[in-house]
Amino acid sequence: MSDPSLLLQASGLRKSFGGIHAVQNAYIDVPQGNITGLIGPNGAGKTTLFNLLSNFIQPDEGKVIFDGQEVQHLPSHEIALKGFVRTFQVARVLSRLSVLENMLLAAQHQTGENILKVWFQQGNIRRQERANREKAMAILESVGLAEKAQDYAGALSGGQRKLLEMARALMSDPKLILLDEPAAGVNPTLINQICDHIVRWNSEGISFLIIEHNMDVIMTLCNHIWVLAEGTNLADGTPTEIQNNDQVLEAYLGS
Ligand SMILES: Nc1ncnc2c1ncn2[C@@H]1O[C@H](COP(=O)(O)OP(=O)(O)OP(=O)(O)O)[C@@H](O)[C@H]1O
Ligand SMILES: [Mg+2]
């Protein structure tokens, strides 16, 4: 049975690459409305778990329920359409497109993509394109990237690219965003800004699951934290519980 207070529920997830058991029988829950953390030493399987949750790679086994529906059999773009989007550990922006064009690529329900509709609904398409542009510019404005809208995305700093990836995720009106290391390689001022944006988006109703090695970020943002080590669940609890968990400390020291 799926629990309606849980936006995401995954269980029995398993993935091997040749002889490497990257994720073994892992489970995770993300409550509706929360900012949930996912931590663990390098190579613990965090990114692989994200890839399995969002079906960027197919699990060998396991079940993923998003918003009351099983999604593990759906292609990742269909999962995104349901309001479940993710960003990547190394931000995936298209360097040779402008910042604004990167945003517009994420716009959904693009009538212009259907050739028949292109012929019969020219007016609608123009209206929708204008609406998408306005939405993209409003989001860019809210994250301080509006002035860069016409610049190549490749000209942005690493931190700004991460911000652009998050801004792009917002274009599809998501319910849940998975962020893979939003603070990695980002300067401290921009880290603080990114955290403020996450808190604001969360107060507007978006739930988050965040992988992060920066413990200040995780402990400040998250209501609940899951810990993976060697591909399996090691612990989960409040930030205070996790900080005081000896097994978690050992897993980090041993890595
Ligand atoms: N496509 C792949 N092919 C082979 N092995 C892989 C692949 N992806 C991940 N692995 C292996 O699976 C294990 C888990 O990797 P993963 O990237 O999920 O860890 P992580 O917890 O995200 O680590 P980090 O904190 O360094 O990002 C590692 O041993 C890694 O080398
Ligand atoms: Mg990773």
XYZ file of C-alpha atoms and ligand atoms in Angstrom:
287
model
C 0.000 0.000 0.000
C 1.272 3.477 -0.746
C 1.163 6.004 2.085
C -0.415 9.273 0.852
C 1.831 11.377 3.129
C 4.828 9.997 1.220
C 5.483 11.609 -2.132
C 8.166 9.075 -3.016
C 8.519 5.525 -1.708
C 11.142 3.170 -3.064
C 12.021 -0.303 -1.899
C 14.072 -3.350 -2.864
C 16.221 -1.366 -5.306
C 19.145 -3.262 -6.706
C 21.708 -2.452 -9.405
C 24.965 -4.144 -10.321
C 27.531 -3.071 -12.877
C 29.388 -6.261 -13.774
C 30.672 -7.454 -10.419
C 30.050 -4.165 -8.590
C 26.920 -4.156 -6.439
C 26.393 -0.385 -6.624
C 22.955 -0.512 -4.910
C 21.699 -3.531 -2.982
C 18.192 -3.773 -1.587
C 17.994 -0.035 -0.883
C 14.866 1.786 0.263
C 13.981 5.414 0.824
C 10.913 7.547 1.576
C 10.381 11.225 0.858
C 7.454 12.782 2.726
C 5.285 15.327 0.959
C 6.494 18.874 1.683
C 9.851 17.912 3.206
C 13.476 18.565 2.369
C 15.047 15.123 2.749
C 18.799 14.457 2.690
C 20.795 11.528 1.291
C 24.390 11.214 2.458
C 27.154 8.618 2.471
C 30.843 8.246 1.672
C 32.177 8.491 -1.899
C 31.053 5.522 -3.969
C 28.245 4.647 -1.517
C 25.726 4.434 -4.367
C 23.897 7.762 -3.880
C 23.995 8.887 -7.510
C 23.140 5.363 -8.665
C 20.123 5.438 -6.328
C 19.048 8.777 -7.880
C 19.464 7.224 -11.336
C 17.256 4.301 -10.282
C 14.585 6.521 -8.681
C 14.301 8.665 -11.796
C 14.822 5.678 -14.146
C 17.870 7.160 -15.861
C 19.144 3.641 -15.432
C 16.816 0.687 -15.001
C 16.937 -1.161 -11.696
C 17.739 -4.889 -11.733
C 14.986 -5.104 -9.118
C 12.853 -2.804 -7.036
C 9.793 -0.636 -6.857
C 9.437 3.159 -6.998
C 6.129 4.793 -6.117
C 5.774 8.493 -6.895
C 2.614 10.351 -5.914
C 0.731 7.076 -5.429
C 1.750 5.458 -8.743
C 4.437 2.931 -9.611
C 6.893 4.613 -11.966
C 9.874 2.259 -12.221
C 8.680 1.028 -15.633
C 8.223 4.539 -17.092
C 10.855 6.362 -19.178
C 12.425 9.260 -17.274
C 10.781 11.957 -19.435
C 7.362 10.545 -18.509
C 8.341 10.527 -14.850
C 9.350 14.189 -15.267
C 5.924 14.955 -16.756
C 4.359 13.653 -13.539
C 6.279 16.287 -11.593
C 9.386 14.365 -10.574
C 12.606 15.928 -11.887
C 16.301 15.721 -11.033
C 19.583 17.548 -11.511
C 23.001 15.987 -12.093
C 26.190 15.826 -10.018
C 27.974 17.555 -12.907
C 25.414 20.081 -14.157
C 24.087 19.139 -17.595
C 23.435 22.396 -19.374
C 23.805 22.901 -23.104
C 26.849 25.176 -23.298
C 26.258 26.424 -26.842
C 22.688 27.460 -26.178
C 21.809 30.617 -24.286
C 20.705 30.501 -20.665
C 17.144 31.337 -21.784
C 17.175 28.625 -24.477
C 18.248 26.089 -21.851
C 15.212 27.121 -19.802
C 12.839 26.866 -22.759
C 13.987 23.336 -23.586
C 12.361 22.221 -20.360
C 8.977 23.803 -21.103
C 6.305 21.156 -21.219
C 3.230 20.508 -23.337
C 4.796 22.254 -26.304
C 2.000 22.332 -28.857
C 4.557 23.309 -31.514
C 6.079 19.842 -31.394
C 3.041 18.302 -33.099
C 3.086 19.016 -36.843
C -0.719 19.045 -37.328
C -1.158 21.419 -34.458
C 1.551 23.634 -35.926
C -0.692 24.138 -38.976
C -3.956 24.662 -37.182
C -2.953 26.411 -33.992
C -0.383 29.044 -34.935
C -1.958 31.587 -32.585
C -2.001 29.186 -29.656
C 1.627 28.244 -30.205
C 2.744 31.860 -30.223
C 0.787 32.540 -27.041
C 2.291 29.483 -25.369
C 5.812 30.397 -26.455
C 5.326 33.884 -25.053
C 4.012 32.432 -21.773
C 6.998 30.039 -21.556
C 9.416 32.898 -22.163
C 7.766 35.027 -19.484
C 7.827 32.129 -17.046
C 11.499 31.408 -17.834
C 12.460 35.057 -17.367
C 10.547 35.273 -14.070
C 12.363 32.194 -12.739
C 15.749 33.490 -13.969
C 14.970 36.817 -12.289
C 14.169 35.044 -9.014
C 17.558 33.260 -8.984
C 19.564 36.289 -10.131
C 20.355 34.964 -13.628
C 18.076 37.259 -15.657
C 20.973 39.463 -16.773
C 22.674 36.372 -18.196
C 19.594 35.205 -20.149
C 21.186 35.829 -23.558
C 24.685 34.607 -22.602
C 25.884 31.160 -23.607
C 25.259 28.725 -20.734
C 28.889 27.653 -21.258
C 30.013 31.097 -20.062
C 28.459 30.587 -16.612
C 30.516 29.620 -13.565
C 30.131 26.078 -12.198
C 27.844 27.347 -9.432
C 25.712 29.354 -11.836
C 25.313 26.247 -14.026
C 24.003 24.356 -11.010
C 21.598 27.230 -10.378
C 20.503 27.164 -14.039
C 19.834 23.427 -13.783
C 17.626 24.041 -10.740
C 15.887 26.958 -12.463
C 15.267 24.721 -15.495
C 13.785 22.033 -13.249
C 11.247 24.601 -12.039
C 9.972 25.174 -15.580
C 8.033 21.904 -15.410
C 6.135 22.829 -12.196
C 7.610 19.896 -10.274
C 6.280 18.349 -7.076
C 9.635 16.760 -6.241
C 13.171 17.758 -7.233
C 16.178 15.489 -6.674
C 19.386 17.520 -6.382
C 22.720 15.707 -6.755
C 25.328 17.755 -4.836
C 23.951 21.271 -5.402
C 26.810 22.802 -3.368
C 29.772 20.880 -4.839
C 32.328 23.200 -6.395
C 30.183 26.244 -5.614
C 31.574 29.311 -3.798
C 30.262 29.931 -0.252
C 28.210 33.028 -1.171
C 26.413 31.173 -3.947
C 25.929 28.123 -1.663
C 24.033 30.359 0.765
C 21.922 31.742 -2.065
C 21.172 28.244 -3.374
C 20.083 27.176 0.138
C 17.797 30.232 0.409
C 16.224 29.382 -2.960
C 15.648 25.763 -1.891
C 13.945 26.905 1.325
C 11.757 29.354 -0.638
C 10.781 26.767 -3.275
C 10.008 24.323 -0.485
C 7.743 26.897 1.217
C 5.947 27.202 -2.129
C 5.144 23.469 -1.981
C 8.021 21.703 -3.750
C 9.561 18.722 -1.936
C 13.271 17.926 -2.233
C 15.632 14.984 -1.964
C 19.207 16.256 -1.772
C 22.533 14.426 -2.030
C 25.285 16.526 -0.505
C 28.726 16.106 1.063
C 28.570 19.591 2.621
C 27.247 18.697 6.080
C 26.371 22.308 6.979
C 24.039 22.410 3.988
C 22.477 19.022 4.778
C 22.072 19.639 8.508
C 20.586 23.107 7.973
C 18.174 22.254 5.179
C 16.907 18.758 5.898
C 14.153 17.525 8.204
C 15.207 13.916 7.724
C 18.399 12.291 6.471
C 19.079 8.884 4.907
C 22.552 7.375 4.989
C 23.862 4.918 2.388
C 27.122 3.001 2.694
C 28.429 0.373 0.292
C 25.177 0.425 -1.637
C 22.839 -0.302 1.265
C 20.895 1.626 3.920
C 22.993 2.360 6.980
C 20.686 4.676 8.948
C 18.009 7.329 8.721
C 16.859 9.946 11.188
C 16.784 13.607 12.142
C 19.951 15.676 11.656
C 20.708 15.364 15.393
C 20.208 11.580 15.352
C 22.483 11.201 12.339
C 25.179 13.450 13.830
C 25.205 11.269 16.939
C 25.157 7.920 15.151
C 28.461 6.081 15.672
C 27.947 3.774 12.682
C 27.585 6.791 10.394
C 30.773 8.320 11.766
C 32.621 5.015 11.279
C 31.404 4.707 7.671
C 32.825 8.145 6.907
C 36.107 7.589 8.735
C 36.564 4.227 7.032
C 36.151 5.657 3.547
N 27.869 3.211 -14.986
C 28.640 2.582 -14.098
N 29.415 1.533 -14.466
C 30.187 0.875 -13.563
N 30.243 1.181 -12.267
C 29.494 2.210 -11.833
C 28.670 2.975 -12.720
N 28.030 3.937 -11.988
C 28.470 3.793 -10.727
N 29.341 2.765 -10.632
C 29.984 2.286 -9.385
O 28.965 2.124 -8.413
C 29.417 2.554 -7.144
C 28.512 3.661 -6.615
O 28.746 4.851 -7.374
P 27.893 6.179 -7.199
O 28.346 7.131 -8.245
O 26.455 5.838 -7.147
O 28.363 6.673 -5.753
P 28.077 8.042 -4.994
O 27.600 7.676 -3.632
O 27.234 8.931 -5.809
O 29.567 8.646 -4.851
P 30.065 10.186 -4.849
O 29.765 10.706 -3.472
O 31.544 10.043 -5.083
O 29.356 10.908 -5.944
C 30.870 2.986 -7.311
O 31.677 1.869 -6.998
C 30.955 3.299 -8.788
O 32.268 3.152 -9.273
Mg 27.488 10.778 -6.666
